[in-house]
Coordinates of C-alpha atoms in Angstrom, one line a residue:
M241 CA 38.9 -4.8 -10.2
T242 CA 38.4 -7.1 -7.3
R243 CA 35.8 -6.6 -4.7
D244 CA 38.4 -5.8 -2.0
S245 CA 40.0 -3.1 -4.1
E246 CA 36.8 -1.2 -4.7
K247 CA 36.7 2.2 -3.1
I248 CA 34.9 2.6 0.2
T249 CA 32.5 5.5 0.7
V250 CA 32.1 6.8 4.2
F251 CA 28.9 8.6 5.1
T252 CA 28.9 10.7 8.2
A253 CA 25.8 12.1 9.9
K254 CA 24.6 13.7 13.1
K255 CA 23.0 10.3 13.9
F256 CA 22.3 7.0 12.2
I257 CA 19.3 5.3 13.7
T258 CA 20.2 1.7 12.8
M259 CA 17.1 -0.3 14.0
N260 CA 19.7 -2.7 15.3
D261 CA 19.1 -3.2 19.0
S262 CA 22.7 -4.2 19.6
Q263 CA 24.0 -1.0 18.2
P264 CA 21.1 1.5 18.0
T265 CA 23.0 4.5 16.8
A266 CA 26.1 5.5 14.9
T267 CA 27.8 8.5 13.4
A268 CA 29.5 6.9 10.4
V269 CA 28.8 4.1 7.9
A270 CA 31.2 2.6 5.4
V271 CA 29.7 1.5 2.1
R272 CA 31.2 -0.5 -0.7
D273 CA 29.6 -1.7 -3.9
G274 CA 26.1 -0.7 -2.6
K275 CA 26.4 -2.7 0.6
I276 CA 27.0 -1.6 4.2
L277 CA 30.6 -2.6 5.2
S278 CA 30.9 -1.3 8.7
V279 CA 28.9 0.9 11.2
G280 CA 30.0 3.0 14.1
S281 CA 32.2 6.1 14.6
L282 CA 35.0 7.2 12.4
D283 CA 37.4 5.7 14.9
D284 CA 35.5 2.4 14.7
L285 CA 35.9 2.4 10.9
K286 CA 39.6 3.2 11.0
P287 CA 40.9 -0.4 10.5
W288 CA 38.9 -0.6 7.2
L289 CA 40.0 2.9 6.1
D290 CA 43.6 2.3 6.8
A291 CA 43.5 -0.9 4.7
H292 CA 41.5 0.2 1.7
P293 CA 41.0 3.2 -0.6
H294 CA 38.1 5.4 0.5
E295 CA 36.4 8.7 0.1
M296 CA 34.3 10.8 2.6
D297 CA 30.8 11.8 1.8
R298 CA 29.7 14.6 4.2
S299 CA 26.5 15.5 2.4
L300 CA 24.5 13.9 5.3
E301 CA 26.2 15.8 8.1
G302 CA 23.8 17.4 10.5
K303 CA 21.1 15.0 9.3
I304 CA 19.3 12.1 11.0
V305 CA 19.6 8.9 8.9
M306 CA 17.3 5.9 9.2
P307 CA 17.2 2.6 7.2
G308 CA 15.4 3.2 3.9
F309 CA 11.7 3.4 4.5
I310 CA 9.7 0.4 3.2
D311 CA 6.0 0.3 2.3
P312 CA 5.2 -3.5 2.1
H313 CA 1.7 -2.9 0.6
L314 CA 0.8 -0.3 -1.9
H315 CA -0.4 -0.2 -5.5
P316 CA 1.8 1.7 -7.9
M317 CA -0.5 0.7 -10.7
L318 CA -3.5 2.2 -8.9
G319 CA -1.5 5.2 -8.0
A320 CA -0.5 5.7 -11.6
T321 CA -4.1 5.5 -12.8
A322 CA -6.2 6.9 -9.9
L323 CA -4.0 9.8 -8.9
Y324 CA -3.6 10.8 -12.6
A325 CA -7.4 11.2 -12.7
D326 CA -9.2 14.3 -11.6
I327 CA -9.2 14.0 -7.8
I328 CA -12.4 14.9 -6.0
A329 CA -12.1 13.6 -2.5
A330 CA -13.4 14.5 1.0
F331 CA -9.8 15.3 2.2
D332 CA -7.0 17.4 0.6
W333 CA -4.7 15.4 -1.6
H334 CA -1.1 16.7 -2.0
L335 CA 0.8 15.7 -5.1
P336 CA 4.3 16.9 -5.9
D337 CA 3.1 19.8 -8.1
K338 CA -0.5 20.3 -7.1
I339 CA -3.0 20.1 -4.2
F340 CA -6.5 18.9 -4.8
R341 CA -8.7 20.6 -2.2
A342 CA -11.4 18.7 -0.3
V343 CA -15.0 18.7 -1.3
R344 CA -17.9 17.7 1.0
G345 CA -21.6 17.2 0.3
K346 CA -23.5 16.1 -2.8
P347 CA -24.2 19.5 -4.3
A348 CA -20.6 20.6 -4.0
Y349 CA -19.3 17.2 -5.3
L350 CA -21.6 17.3 -8.4
A351 CA -20.7 20.9 -9.1
R352 CA -17.0 20.1 -8.9
L353 CA -17.5 17.1 -11.1
A354 CA -19.3 19.2 -13.7
E355 CA -16.4 21.6 -13.7
G356 CA -14.1 18.8 -14.4
V357 CA -16.2 17.5 -17.3
A358 CA -16.6 21.0 -18.7
A359 CA -12.8 21.5 -18.7
M360 CA -12.3 18.5 -21.0
T361 CA -11.0 19.5 -24.4
E362 CA -10.9 16.2 -26.4
P363 CA -14.6 15.7 -27.6
D364 CA -14.8 11.9 -27.2
E365 CA -12.4 11.4 -24.3
P366 CA -13.9 9.7 -21.2
Y367 CA -13.8 11.7 -18.0
I368 CA -12.6 9.9 -14.9
T369 CA -12.5 11.1 -11.3
W370 CA -11.2 9.3 -8.2
G371 CA -11.9 10.0 -4.5
Y372 CA -15.7 9.8 -4.2
H373 CA -17.1 8.4 -0.9
N374 CA -20.8 8.1 -0.3
L375 CA -20.6 9.0 3.4
F376 CA -19.0 12.3 2.6
H377 CA -20.5 13.0 -0.8
G378 CA -24.0 11.5 -0.7
A379 CA -25.4 8.8 -3.0
V380 CA -24.4 9.4 -6.6
T381 CA -25.8 7.3 -9.4
R382 CA -25.9 6.9 -13.1
A383 CA -28.9 9.4 -13.2
D384 CA -26.8 12.1 -11.5
L385 CA -24.0 11.6 -14.0
D386 CA -26.3 11.6 -16.9
E387 CA -27.5 15.1 -15.9
I388 CA -23.9 16.3 -16.1
S389 CA -23.4 14.8 -19.5
S390 CA -25.6 12.6 -21.7
T391 CA -22.9 12.4 -24.4
R392 CA -19.4 12.3 -22.8
P393 CA -18.5 9.1 -21.0
V394 CA -18.2 10.0 -17.3
F395 CA -17.3 7.5 -14.6
I396 CA -16.3 7.7 -11.0
W397 CA -13.6 5.5 -9.4
T398 CA -14.5 5.5 -5.7
R399 CA -12.2 6.2 -2.8
S400 CA -11.9 2.5 -2.1
T401 CA -11.1 1.7 -5.8
H402 CA -13.3 -1.3 -5.3
E403 CA -16.3 0.3 -7.1
M404 CA -17.0 2.4 -10.2
I405 CA -20.1 4.3 -11.2
F406 CA -20.8 5.0 -14.9
N407 CA -23.1 7.3 -16.7
S408 CA -25.1 5.9 -19.7
A409 CA -22.6 7.1 -22.2
A410 CA -19.7 5.4 -20.3
L411 CA -21.7 2.1 -20.1
A412 CA -22.1 2.2 -23.8
Y413 CA -18.5 3.3 -24.4
F414 CA -17.0 0.5 -22.4
K415 CA -19.6 -2.0 -23.8
L416 CA -21.1 -2.8 -20.4
T417 CA -24.5 -4.3 -21.1
P418 CA -27.6 -5.2 -19.0
E419 CA -27.3 -8.8 -20.2
Q420 CA -23.8 -9.1 -18.7
A421 CA -25.1 -7.7 -15.4
Q422 CA -28.2 -9.9 -15.2
G423 CA -28.3 -11.8 -11.9
H424 CA -24.9 -10.5 -10.7
S425 CA -25.2 -9.6 -7.0
Q426 CA -22.4 -7.0 -7.2
I427 CA -23.7 -5.0 -10.1
N428 CA -26.6 -2.5 -10.1
Y429 CA -26.9 -1.7 -13.8
E430 CA -29.8 0.8 -13.3
E431 CA -27.6 2.9 -11.0
G432 CA -24.5 2.3 -13.1
R433 CA -22.7 0.7 -10.1
Y434 CA -20.1 -2.1 -10.3
W435 CA -18.4 -3.2 -7.1
E436 CA -16.1 -5.9 -5.8
A437 CA -16.4 -9.0 -8.1
G438 CA -18.7 -7.0 -10.4
L439 CA -15.9 -4.5 -11.0
L440 CA -12.8 -6.8 -10.9
G441 CA -14.4 -9.7 -12.6
L442 CA -16.3 -7.9 -15.3
A443 CA -16.1 -4.1 -15.7
M444 CA -12.3 -3.8 -15.2
G445 CA -11.6 -5.9 -18.2
N446 CA -13.4 -3.5 -20.4
V447 CA -12.1 -0.3 -18.7
S448 CA -8.4 -1.4 -18.5
P449 CA -7.5 -0.5 -22.1
F450 CA -8.5 3.1 -21.3
I451 CA -7.0 3.6 -17.8
F452 CA -3.8 1.8 -19.0
K453 CA -3.6 3.7 -22.3
P454 CA 0.2 4.0 -22.8
Q455 CA 0.5 7.8 -22.8
R456 CA -1.7 8.1 -19.7
Y457 CA -0.2 5.2 -17.8
L458 CA 3.4 6.3 -18.5
A459 CA 2.7 9.8 -17.3
G460 CA 0.9 8.5 -14.2
T461 CA 3.8 6.1 -13.4
A462 CA 6.3 8.9 -13.6
L463 CA 4.2 11.0 -11.2
N464 CA 3.8 8.0 -8.8
G465 CA 7.5 7.4 -8.9
R466 CA 8.1 11.0 -7.7
I467 CA 5.5 10.5 -4.9
L468 CA 7.3 7.4 -3.6
H469 CA 10.6 9.2 -3.6
F470 CA 9.2 12.2 -1.8
G471 CA 7.9 9.9 0.9
G472 CA 11.4 8.7 1.6
L473 CA 10.8 5.2 0.3
T474 CA 13.5 2.9 -1.0
T475 CA 11.5 -0.3 -1.2
V476 CA 7.9 -0.8 -2.0
A477 CA 5.7 -3.9 -2.7
E478 CA 2.9 -3.9 -5.3
M479 CA 0.5 -6.1 -3.4
S480 CA -1.8 -7.2 -6.3
F481 CA 0.1 -7.5 -9.5
G482 CA -1.9 -8.8 -12.4
I483 CA -5.3 -7.9 -11.0
A484 CA -6.3 -5.9 -14.1
S485 CA -3.9 -6.9 -16.9
P486 CA -0.4 -8.3 -16.2
E487 CA 1.0 -7.1 -19.6
L488 CA -0.3 -3.6 -19.2
E489 CA 0.7 -3.3 -15.5
W490 CA 4.3 -4.4 -16.3
M491 CA 4.8 -2.1 -19.3
A492 CA 5.2 1.2 -17.5
P493 CA 7.4 0.1 -14.5
K494 CA 9.7 -1.8 -16.9
K495 CA 10.0 1.3 -19.0
L496 CA 10.3 4.0 -16.3
L497 CA 11.2 2.3 -12.9
D498 CA 14.0 0.0 -13.9
G499 CA 16.8 2.5 -14.7
E500 CA 19.8 3.6 -12.8
D501 CA 18.1 6.9 -11.8
T502 CA 15.2 5.2 -10.0
P503 CA 15.9 5.5 -6.3
F504 CA 13.8 2.6 -5.1
R505 CA 13.0 -1.0 -5.9
T506 CA 9.6 -2.6 -6.4
Y507 CA 8.6 -6.1 -5.4
F508 CA 5.5 -7.5 -7.2
I509 CA 3.2 -9.8 -5.3
P510 CA 0.7 -11.4 -7.7
D511 CA -3.0 -11.5 -7.0
V512 CA -3.8 -15.2 -7.5
Q513 CA -7.6 -15.0 -7.3
T514 CA -8.1 -13.3 -10.7
P515 CA -5.8 -15.6 -12.8
S516 CA -7.3 -18.7 -11.0
A517 CA -10.8 -17.6 -12.1
Q518 CA -9.6 -16.8 -15.6
K519 CA -7.1 -19.6 -16.3
G520 CA -7.9 -22.3 -13.8
L521 CA -6.0 -23.2 -10.7
Q522 CA -3.1 -25.2 -12.3
K523 CA -2.4 -22.7 -15.1
A524 CA -2.6 -19.8 -12.7
F525 CA -0.1 -21.6 -10.4
E526 CA 2.3 -22.2 -13.4
W527 CA 2.0 -18.5 -14.4
V528 CA 2.9 -17.4 -10.8
E529 CA 5.8 -19.8 -10.7
S530 CA 7.1 -18.3 -14.0
L531 CA 7.1 -14.7 -12.8
R532 CA 10.3 -14.9 -10.7
E533 CA 12.3 -15.6 -13.9
T534 CA 11.3 -12.1 -15.2
S535 CA 12.8 -10.2 -12.2
T536 CA 15.3 -7.4 -12.8
H537 CA 17.5 -5.6 -10.4
R538 CA 14.8 -3.0 -9.4
L539 CA 11.7 -4.9 -10.4
R540 CA 11.4 -8.2 -8.5
F541 CA 9.1 -11.2 -7.9
I542 CA 9.5 -13.2 -4.7
K543 CA 7.7 -16.3 -3.4
N544 CA 4.7 -14.4 -2.0
V545 CA 1.1 -14.3 -3.2
K546 CA -2.0 -12.2 -2.4
L547 CA -5.6 -13.4 -1.8
F548 CA -8.8 -11.5 -1.0
A549 CA -11.3 -12.4 1.7
D550 CA -14.0 -9.8 2.5
G551 CA -14.7 -6.5 0.9
A552 CA -13.2 -3.0 1.0
F553 CA -12.9 -0.9 4.1
F554 CA -13.7 2.5 2.8
S555 CA -16.8 1.4 1.0
Q556 CA -18.0 -0.6 4.1
Y557 CA -18.1 -3.9 2.3
M558 CA -16.0 -5.6 5.0
Q559 CA -17.7 -8.5 6.6
T560 CA -18.6 -7.9 10.3
V561 CA -20.0 -10.1 13.0
T562 CA -22.5 -7.5 14.3
G563 CA -23.3 -5.9 11.0
Y564 CA -23.9 -2.3 10.1
I565 CA -26.2 0.3 11.7
D566 CA -28.2 0.8 8.4
G567 CA -28.6 -3.0 8.0
H568 CA -26.6 -3.4 4.8
S569 CA -24.4 -6.5 4.4
G570 CA -20.7 -6.8 3.7
E571 CA -19.4 -8.7 0.7
W572 CA -17.0 -11.6 0.1
M573 CA -14.5 -10.7 -2.6
T574 CA -13.8 -14.5 -2.9
P575 CA -16.3 -17.1 -2.0
P576 CA -15.0 -18.8 1.2
E577 CA -14.8 -22.2 -0.4
T578 CA -12.8 -20.8 -3.4
L579 CA -10.5 -18.9 -1.0
E580 CA -9.6 -22.1 0.8
E581 CA -9.1 -24.0 -2.5
I582 CA -6.7 -21.4 -3.8
A583 CA -4.8 -20.9 -0.5
R584 CA -4.2 -24.6 -0.1
I585 CA -2.3 -24.8 -3.4
Y586 CA 0.2 -22.0 -2.5
W587 CA 0.5 -23.1 1.1
K588 CA 1.6 -26.6 0.2
A589 CA 4.0 -25.1 -2.4
G590 CA 5.7 -23.0 0.4
Y591 CA 4.5 -19.6 -0.6
Q592 CA 4.1 -16.8 1.9
I593 CA 0.4 -15.9 1.7
H594 CA -0.9 -12.4 2.2
V595 CA -4.7 -12.1 2.7
H596 CA -6.7 -8.9 2.3
T597 CA -9.2 -8.8 5.2
N598 CA -10.9 -5.9 6.8
G599 CA -13.8 -7.0 9.1
D600 CA -13.9 -9.2 12.1
L601 CA -16.1 -11.8 10.4
G602 CA -13.6 -11.8 7.5
L603 CA -10.8 -12.2 10.0
D604 CA -12.5 -15.2 11.6
L605 CA -12.8 -16.9 8.2
V606 CA -9.1 -16.2 7.4
L607 CA -7.9 -17.5 10.8
D608 CA -10.1 -20.6 10.6
L609 CA -8.5 -21.2 7.2
L610 CA -5.0 -20.8 8.5
Q611 CA -5.7 -23.2 11.4
K612 CA -7.0 -25.8 8.9
L613 CA -3.9 -25.4 6.7
L614 CA -1.6 -25.8 9.7
T615 CA -3.4 -29.0 10.7
E616 CA -3.3 -30.5 7.2
H617 CA 0.2 -29.4 6.3
P618 CA 2.3 -28.0 9.2
R619 CA 4.8 -25.3 8.4
F620 CA 7.2 -23.3 10.4
D621 CA 7.9 -19.6 9.9
H622 CA 5.1 -19.4 7.4
R623 CA 4.5 -15.6 7.9
F624 CA 0.9 -15.9 6.9
T625 CA 0.0 -12.2 6.8
I626 CA -3.2 -10.4 7.7
E627 CA -3.3 -7.4 5.3
H628 CA -5.1 -4.2 6.3
F629 CA -6.5 -5.3 9.7
G630 CA -9.4 -2.9 9.6
Y631 CA -11.7 -3.9 12.5
S632 CA -10.9 -6.9 14.7
S633 CA -12.1 -8.1 18.1
P634 CA -9.7 -8.1 21.1
D635 CA -9.7 -11.9 21.2
Q636 CA -8.7 -12.2 17.5
T637 CA -5.4 -10.5 18.1
R638 CA -4.3 -13.1 20.6
R639 CA -5.4 -15.8 18.1
I640 CA -3.3 -14.3 15.4
G641 CA -0.2 -14.7 17.6
R642 CA -1.1 -18.2 18.6
L643 CA -1.3 -19.3 15.0
G644 CA 2.0 -17.6 14.1
A645 CA 0.4 -15.1 11.7
I646 CA 1.7 -11.6 11.3
V647 CA 0.1 -8.2 10.6
S648 CA 0.5 -5.6 7.9
A649 CA -1.9 -2.8 8.9
N650 CA -3.2 0.5 7.6
P651 CA -3.4 3.0 10.5
Y652 CA -4.7 5.8 8.3
Y653 CA -8.2 4.3 8.2
L654 CA -8.8 5.7 11.6
Y655 CA -7.9 9.3 10.7
E656 CA -10.3 9.6 7.7
A657 CA -13.1 7.2 8.8
G658 CA -13.0 6.8 12.6
L659 CA -15.6 9.4 13.4
K660 CA -17.8 9.0 10.3
F661 CA -17.9 5.2 10.7
G662 CA -18.9 5.6 14.3
Q663 CA -22.0 7.5 13.3
L664 CA -22.7 5.8 10.0
G665 CA -21.7 2.1 10.0
L666 CA -20.0 0.4 12.8
G667 CA -21.0 2.4 15.9
V668 CA -18.6 4.4 18.1
D669 CA -17.0 1.4 20.0
R670 CA -16.0 -0.6 16.9
A671 CA -15.1 2.4 14.8
S672 CA -12.8 3.9 17.5
S673 CA -10.9 0.7 17.9
M674 CA -10.2 0.1 14.2
A675 CA -6.5 -0.6 13.5
R676 CA -6.0 -2.3 17.0
L677 CA -2.3 -1.9 16.9
G678 CA -1.5 -1.4 20.6
S679 CA -2.9 -4.9 21.1
V680 CA -0.7 -6.3 18.3
E681 CA 2.3 -4.8 20.0
R682 CA 1.4 -6.2 23.4
E683 CA 1.0 -9.6 21.9
R684 CA 4.5 -9.2 20.3
I685 CA 3.2 -10.0 16.9
P686 CA 5.4 -8.8 14.0
L687 CA 3.8 -5.7 12.6
A688 CA 4.3 -3.5 9.5
L689 CA 2.5 -0.3 8.6
H690 CA 1.5 0.2 5.0
S691 CA -0.3 2.9 3.0
D692 CA -2.2 0.7 0.5
A693 CA -1.6 3.8 -1.6
P694 CA -3.7 5.5 -2.9
M695 CA -5.9 4.5 0.1
A696 CA -3.5 6.5 2.2
P697 CA -0.7 8.9 1.2
A698 CA 2.5 7.0 0.3
G699 CA 4.4 8.6 3.2
P700 CA 5.7 6.2 6.0
L701 CA 6.0 9.1 8.5
I702 CA 2.3 9.9 8.0
L703 CA 1.6 6.2 8.9
V704 CA 3.8 6.5 12.0
W705 CA 2.0 9.7 13.0
A706 CA -1.4 8.1 12.6
A707 CA -0.4 5.0 14.6
V708 CA 1.2 6.8 17.6
N709 CA -1.5 9.5 17.9
R710 CA -4.7 7.9 16.7
F711 CA -6.2 11.2 15.8
S712 CA -9.5 11.5 14.0
S713 CA -9.7 14.0 11.1
E714 CA -11.2 16.5 13.7
G715 CA -8.2 16.1 16.0
T716 CA -9.8 14.0 18.7
V717 CA -8.0 10.9 20.0
L718 CA -9.8 7.6 19.3
C719 CA -9.2 4.7 21.6
P720 CA -5.8 5.8 23.0
E721 CA -5.2 2.3 24.5
E722 CA -4.5 1.1 21.0
R723 CA -1.8 3.6 20.2
L724 CA 1.4 2.1 18.9
S725 CA 4.7 3.0 20.7
R726 CA 6.9 5.3 18.7
H727 CA 9.7 2.7 18.6
Q728 CA 7.5 0.0 17.3
A729 CA 5.9 2.4 14.8
L730 CA 9.4 3.2 13.4
R731 CA 10.3 -0.5 13.3
S732 CA 7.1 -1.0 11.4
I733 CA 8.3 1.1 8.4
T734 CA 11.9 -0.3 8.5
I735 CA 13.1 -3.7 9.9
D736 CA 9.6 -5.2 10.6
A737 CA 8.3 -4.1 7.2
A738 CA 11.3 -6.0 5.7
F739 CA 10.3 -9.0 7.9
I740 CA 6.8 -8.9 6.6
L741 CA 8.1 -9.4 3.0
G742 CA 10.8 -12.0 4.0
L743 CA 13.6 -9.5 3.2
E744 CA 15.0 -8.8 6.7
R745 CA 18.4 -10.3 5.7
E746 CA 18.8 -7.8 2.9
I747 CA 17.2 -4.5 4.0
G748 CA 15.4 -2.8 6.9
S749 CA 18.3 -1.9 9.3
I750 CA 21.8 -0.4 9.1
V751 CA 23.9 -3.4 9.7
S752 CA 27.1 -4.8 8.0
G753 CA 26.2 -6.9 5.0
K754 CA 22.9 -5.3 4.2
T755 CA 22.0 -3.0 1.2
A756 CA 23.0 0.6 1.8
D757 CA 19.5 2.1 1.7
F758 CA 18.9 5.1 3.9
T759 CA 16.2 7.7 4.4
V760 CA 17.6 11.1 5.4
L761 CA 15.6 13.3 7.7
E762 CA 16.1 16.9 9.0
Q763 CA 14.8 16.0 12.5
D764 CA 15.0 13.0 14.9
P765 CA 11.6 11.2 14.9
Y766 CA 12.3 10.1 18.5
E767 CA 12.8 13.6 19.7
V768 CA 10.0 15.6 18.1
A769 CA 6.5 15.9 19.6
P770 CA 4.5 12.9 18.4
E771 CA 1.9 15.1 16.8
T772 CA 4.6 16.6 14.5
I773 CA 6.2 13.4 13.2
K774 CA 4.4 13.7 9.9
D775 CA 5.9 17.2 9.4
I776 CA 9.6 16.1 9.6
P777 CA 11.2 17.3 6.4
I778 CA 12.8 14.6 4.3
W779 CA 16.1 15.5 2.7
G780 CA 16.1 12.6 0.4
T781 CA 17.3 9.0 0.3
V782 CA 20.4 7.0 -0.3
F783 CA 19.7 4.0 -2.5
E784 CA 22.3 1.2 -2.7
G785 CA 25.0 3.7 -1.6
R786 CA 24.0 6.5 -4.0
P787 CA 22.5 9.7 -2.6
F788 CA 19.2 10.9 -4.2
P789 CA 18.3 14.3 -2.6
L790 CA 14.9 15.7 -3.2
P791 CA 14.6 18.8 -5.4
A792 CA 14.6 21.9 -3.3
G793 CA 11.2 22.9 -2.0
Q794 CA 9.5 19.7 -3.2
G795 CA 7.2 17.4 -1.3
Q796 CA 4.1 18.2 0.8
S797 CA 3.0 17.3 4.3
Q798 CA -0.3 15.5 4.5
P799 CA -2.9 15.4 6.0

């Protein structure tokens, strides 16, 4: 059968929001072979329909249809492992079949942790929990965990995922010794704490065989796949592939997320810091170059890489110019001279570089690096991407634009941490202006919103809600001048999210020639009150022209 003889499917809806400024809305879209053929009204489509076989699909009538939602920075691997753990967090966590209720304060946290340990049935199985945050749960150390169990391995994966805390039995189980920790600035063996390079460079290698145990990892991947679908996502990007174990990380997606019934595609952006340290710069580069050959239809590698500058946001390891109220220091995930050495290799090779940076001192370092790279080896349309964009100064936003960089931001930081960081960490002024997205919009810098899931729920409408309202967890508005406009926020989960990944010619808007990916809503996000955007029900998605409705009654609103 030739392409021109393939049957056309016509989808009709109350409104298609196209994210195409030349034709912002439509009521009918013709699709052939998974691609958008024509957009408009049924009358507009008539020339196509008179000339070719076609069928009508009226399942979306009465619905609001947007381009398929895109999350350009999340972590399916972490979601499959962390969210499959026992979740004890300071805020409710809604999963498709269960809600983990919030726990606050150290006594309540330890009591809940003890319940989780007591519920274990396998005698030698390690117990893992995710969600701990010291500012909400108090300081928990190895000694506290030893009181809960001196025999069962117990370890905490913190809310940031950049730190783990082990009891004595877990240190022994995972063969983490005081000799290995000797002199390491990001390990406190006495307290059982491993963070940043201490975790990624040492402990994670020992822990990975457990958290990626096939039965556990496969079950977690299936759960995470449902979470992504319930969020209305049709494209996601794993923004740190290979950070723990490339072989283990690839196993479950290849087995579970590559089939015809998976309603989304995954792009894998490799972390290049870890393989550079393990293999050396040249062998790491050769490994990254080889990855694109392994791409499948739904699991894809593109010419993008991920680097790390300063430390995690939630754990307050980001590097800041003014410092922290309690006097502690931030951390570098990569020594600055090493970051520059690695970045130069991929810059010269034409890769799009994404850099994790959270604090204003970290951002200074990253922008200085970009300026140096541009001077040494000029590039056009390089799309050097600032990932996370936690706290920045007003002047830095303008500098981002002057250097041609772009921003992929997590607006959810403000909701969970804005008030707490104002009192314990940054001070009210800096904490209130985290995720300075209004400034980014005013400077006309391309902007995407991401969840960094599980750092935020994998729900793009939640990110839009957070960005346009800037609510704290107690409902107050923090720095309203940095609110994002509703239109820009919706662009930032569709066409601008595609731009951040270099995929705007393929996805992100409802335009002839692009892939027929749609997210189907029950209400118009332009019409509802801004504080209710996160509560808009999602009917389901259309992926490459095929409808994937959500199971009736499934999905949860969060927060």
